[in-house]
Amino acid sequence: MVRDWAGDNEQEMARQFLQMLDVVYRTIVHPEVEYRDWIARSECTIRDLESSRQAQHHEYGNLYIMPYPEGEYPDAMVQLTVAQALHEWNEWNGEKHPLEAELKRGLEKFYDLKLKTLKRYLPSVGKAQGKDPDAVDSWYLYHPMLNLGRLALDGDDQAKALLLRSIDYGIEAAHHFDYAWPVKYKIQDFSIITAARGDERFGQTDVNGIYAYIMLQCYELTGEQRFVEEARKSIDKAKGLRFDLLYQANLTVWGAVACLRLWRITDRAEYLAQSYSYLAGFFHNTILWQSEIGAAKHFPSFFGVICLHDAPYMALYECFECFAGFEEYLEQGGPGLDHSARLLISEFCKYALDRAWFYYPDMLPKDAIQEGDHQSGVINRALSFPLEDLYPAGDPAGKVGQEIYGCGAAFAFAVRSHHRIEGAPFRLYCNHFIRDLEQTGERAISIQLDGGETRLADVALVRLPRRRLPEVSVVTAGGDAIRPNSDDKDRIDFRVPADGRFILTWNKM
């Protein structure tokens, strides 16, 4: 792509970067993707969370989830990450699995009455366990609040109360550091332990984004304008960082969403433009090639994202949070979103649904997984918890460990890719986000997808247990019939325009 004007500010340069990357993306070879049964994987995950002693810690009469099998100690981020993902599963499934309530019951023990905020560890964890209970990574202070906000906005009064009791401390920290957070500090007095990341220039740069996102959650919960002003100050402070904006991929995505929400609240287009800076930082860190090096030949790496600004590996925890955040970004963006941003986001998410399947150790050959010692815990291939680390450079997977806190991926993917259709003998699967689904008749639905122009989406009708698949018809909004590209007793697959509307009808059985 050749331009007469290269842009004279960071935001316009970021937008043009996305557009040029879009042009490149359309010219390269795109690997095929396959349907993955994230519903079955979710059911296995719940089974292992319930039954595996390696995953559980019992204290104060409560159940806590371990970060790794037999590794580390329960912490607030892990507990809330799993609880929130399980909540989404319960809402989608229409059944309240008791594990969600069990995990929420133990949250109060992370709350420090003196500091009036959540701490990382339980009160019993300290120097005897080799941990500094007062040390906190900047993003670790806020991430539990983000999931409290997500739960609160879905009607959880306990989560709302706990968030609002913690938020003023989070604001105090932002003011102390003038919205430029270090890597690690002492939670009781803000004394800095580690000021900068490996390049010695910046701290945790995209904490600005997650902080702004939480502020806007609080605004939605309370209507207090002070939270909008906090969000604006935080996003404004991050301007000018360019490709140094990304510290951790999922935080960058939440920052992009915060920008769009600010745009919607304030009607100031500068925040839409700033969201492209966050996206440029994210996509600058992606892998647009398929590795065949060493262990990497056993899993897809195409359109993966390196989890940290300087990490050598992809991680599922960051991946599934990016997936969930991007769904919200596209929803907030609507028709005003740059077409290249929409395409790249949709394609990343499409490949994530396929690629993420191979983080689970039962999907990899034994010799592709690190043997012997791991950074944290042990690896149990029988457990349906993902490995933390896959290396495009070909190193054995799981050198860090098997991250139980990444197990929410199965729930996040299942509820966003599989859709219940009232009265139908099947579930509808789609590897793109559905922006609108309307049941227009007893056996007819109209579906609008939210993908990129010229791209294709995979749609499947997945047979429900003890039911038979009917005869079906798929027609585009323009009246063109689409034939299935595969058809058997369990699933019928179609390929449809990723940015279009189509009508699905089926016969009475």
Short mmCIF file of N, CA, C and O in Angstrom, two decimals, residues 269-311:
data_model
loop_
_atom_site.label_atom_id
_atom_site.label_comp_id
_atom_site.label_asym_id
_atom_site.label_seq_id
_atom_site.Cartn_x
_atom_site.Cartn_y
_atom_site.Cartn_z
N ALA A 269 -13.70 11.66 19.43
CA ALA A 269 -13.11 10.71 18.47
C ALA A 269 -11.65 10.40 18.77
O ALA A 269 -11.12 9.41 18.28
N GLU A 270 -10.99 11.23 19.58
CA GLU A 270 -9.59 10.97 19.92
C GLU A 270 -9.43 9.63 20.62
O GLU A 270 -8.37 8.98 20.51
N TYR A 271 -10.47 9.19 21.33
CA TYR A 271 -10.35 7.91 22.04
C TYR A 271 -10.55 6.73 21.10
O TYR A 271 -9.93 5.68 21.29
N LEU A 272 -11.37 6.87 20.09
CA LEU A 272 -11.42 5.86 19.04
C LEU A 272 -10.05 5.75 18.38
O LEU A 272 -9.52 4.64 18.18
N ALA A 273 -9.45 6.90 18.07
CA ALA A 273 -8.13 6.91 17.44
C ALA A 273 -7.08 6.28 18.35
O ALA A 273 -6.21 5.53 17.89
N GLN A 274 -7.16 6.57 19.66
CA GLN A 274 -6.17 6.01 20.59
C GLN A 274 -6.33 4.50 20.70
O GLN A 274 -5.36 3.78 20.95
N SER A 275 -7.53 3.98 20.50
CA SER A 275 -7.71 2.53 20.54
C SER A 275 -6.86 1.85 19.48
O SER A 275 -6.40 0.73 19.66
N TYR A 276 -6.64 2.53 18.35
CA TYR A 276 -5.81 1.94 17.29
C TYR A 276 -4.35 1.85 17.72
O TYR A 276 -3.61 0.98 17.26
N SER A 277 -3.91 2.76 18.59
CA SER A 277 -2.55 2.65 19.13
C SER A 277 -2.40 1.38 19.95
O SER A 277 -1.37 0.68 19.87
N TYR A 278 -3.42 1.06 20.76
CA TYR A 278 -3.38 -0.19 21.52
C TYR A 278 -3.40 -1.39 20.59
O TYR A 278 -2.66 -2.37 20.77
N LEU A 279 -4.23 -1.34 19.55
CA LEU A 279 -4.30 -2.46 18.61
C LEU A 279 -2.99 -2.62 17.84
O LEU A 279 -2.53 -3.75 17.62
N ALA A 280 -2.38 -1.52 17.44
CA ALA A 280 -1.11 -1.61 16.72
C ALA A 280 -0.05 -2.28 17.58
O ALA A 280 0.72 -3.13 17.10
N GLY A 281 -0.01 -1.92 18.87
CA GLY A 281 0.94 -2.56 19.77
C GLY A 281 0.68 -4.05 19.90
O GLY A 281 1.61 -4.87 19.93
N PHE A 282 -0.60 -4.42 19.93
CA PHE A 282 -0.95 -5.83 20.03
C PHE A 282 -0.54 -6.59 18.78
O PHE A 282 0.15 -7.62 18.85
N PHE A 283 -0.95 -6.12 17.61
CA PHE A 283 -0.70 -6.87 16.38
C PHE A 283 0.77 -6.82 15.97
O PHE A 283 1.24 -7.69 15.24
N HIS A 284 1.49 -5.84 16.47
CA HIS A 284 2.94 -5.82 16.28
C HIS A 284 3.60 -7.01 16.95
O HIS A 284 4.72 -7.41 16.59
N ASN A 285 2.92 -7.61 17.92
CA ASN A 285 3.47 -8.71 18.71
C ASN A 285 2.94 -10.07 18.27
O ASN A 285 3.14 -11.05 18.98
N THR A 286 2.26 -10.14 17.14
CA THR A 286 1.68 -11.40 16.69
C THR A 286 2.62 -12.13 15.72
O THR A 286 3.57 -11.57 15.21
N ILE A 287 2.30 -13.41 15.50
CA ILE A 287 3.12 -14.30 14.68
C ILE A 287 2.31 -14.68 13.45
O ILE A 287 1.37 -15.48 13.54
N LEU A 288 2.65 -14.13 12.30
CA LEU A 288 1.88 -14.40 11.09
C LEU A 288 2.61 -15.43 10.22
O LEU A 288 2.79 -15.25 9.02
N TRP A 289 3.00 -16.52 10.86
CA TRP A 289 3.65 -17.61 10.15
C TRP A 289 3.46 -18.89 10.95
O TRP A 289 3.13 -18.85 12.14
N GLN A 290 3.62 -20.00 10.30
CA GLN A 290 3.47 -21.29 10.94
C GLN A 290 4.85 -21.91 11.16
O GLN A 290 5.57 -22.19 10.21
N SER A 291 5.21 -22.09 12.41
CA SER A 291 6.51 -22.65 12.73
C SER A 291 6.52 -24.16 12.54
O SER A 291 5.56 -24.85 12.91
N GLU A 292 7.63 -24.66 12.01
CA GLU A 292 7.86 -26.10 11.91
C GLU A 292 9.14 -26.47 12.65
O GLU A 292 9.73 -27.53 12.40
N ILE A 293 9.55 -25.62 13.57
CA ILE A 293 10.81 -25.81 14.29
C ILE A 293 10.57 -26.67 15.53
O ILE A 293 9.72 -26.37 16.36
N GLY A 294 11.33 -27.75 15.69
CA GLY A 294 11.29 -28.55 16.89
C GLY A 294 9.89 -28.94 17.31
O GLY A 294 9.07 -29.42 16.50
N ALA A 295 9.57 -28.72 18.59
CA ALA A 295 8.27 -29.10 19.13
C ALA A 295 7.13 -28.31 18.50
O ALA A 295 5.97 -28.74 18.53
N ALA A 296 7.42 -27.16 17.89
CA ALA A 296 6.37 -26.31 17.32
C ALA A 296 5.66 -26.96 16.14
O ALA A 296 4.57 -26.53 15.77
N LYS A 297 6.25 -27.99 15.54
CA LYS A 297 5.58 -28.66 14.43
C LYS A 297 4.34 -29.42 14.89
O LYS A 297 3.52 -29.84 14.06
N HIS A 298 4.16 -29.56 16.20
CA HIS A 298 3.02 -30.31 16.73
C HIS A 298 1.82 -29.43 17.07
O HIS A 298 0.79 -29.93 17.53
N PHE A 299 1.94 -28.10 16.89
CA PHE A 299 0.82 -27.23 17.22
C PHE A 299 0.80 -26.04 16.27
O PHE A 299 1.84 -25.65 15.72
N PRO A 300 -0.37 -25.43 16.05
CA PRO A 300 -0.43 -24.24 15.21
C PRO A 300 0.16 -23.03 15.94
O PRO A 300 -0.08 -22.84 17.12
N SER A 301 0.90 -22.23 15.21
CA SER A 301 1.40 -20.98 15.78
C SER A 301 0.89 -19.77 14.99
O SER A 301 1.03 -18.64 15.46
N PHE A 302 0.25 -20.01 13.85
CA PHE A 302 -0.18 -18.91 12.99
C PHE A 302 -1.16 -18.00 13.72
O PHE A 302 -2.15 -18.45 14.31
N PHE A 303 -0.87 -16.72 13.68
CA PHE A 303 -1.65 -15.65 14.31
C PHE A 303 -1.74 -15.81 15.84
O PHE A 303 -2.70 -15.39 16.48
N GLY A 304 -0.70 -16.43 16.40
CA GLY A 304 -0.57 -16.40 17.85
C GLY A 304 -0.03 -15.05 18.29
O GLY A 304 0.44 -14.25 17.49
N VAL A 305 -0.08 -14.81 19.59
CA VAL A 305 0.48 -13.56 20.13
C VAL A 305 1.42 -13.92 21.27
O VAL A 305 1.12 -14.79 22.10
N ILE A 306 2.57 -13.30 21.29
CA ILE A 306 3.50 -13.47 22.39
C ILE A 306 2.90 -12.79 23.62
O ILE A 306 2.45 -11.65 23.55
N CYS A 307 2.89 -13.49 24.75
CA CYS A 307 2.09 -13.03 25.88
C CYS A 307 2.62 -11.75 26.53
O CYS A 307 1.84 -10.93 27.01
N LEU A 308 3.93 -11.57 26.55
CA LEU A 308 4.55 -10.37 27.12
C LEU A 308 5.39 -9.66 26.05
O LEU A 308 5.74 -10.27 25.03
N HIS A 309 5.74 -8.44 26.33
CA HIS A 309 6.49 -7.64 25.34
C HIS A 309 7.80 -8.31 24.96
O HIS A 309 8.29 -8.13 23.83
N ASP A 310 8.39 -9.08 25.87
CA ASP A 310 9.69 -9.69 25.59
C ASP A 310 9.70 -11.20 25.83
O ASP A 310 10.76 -11.80 25.93
N ALA A 311 8.54 -11.82 25.91
CA ALA A 311 8.48 -13.25 26.20
C ALA A 311 8.80 -14.06 24.95
O ALA A 311 8.53 -13.62 23.82
#
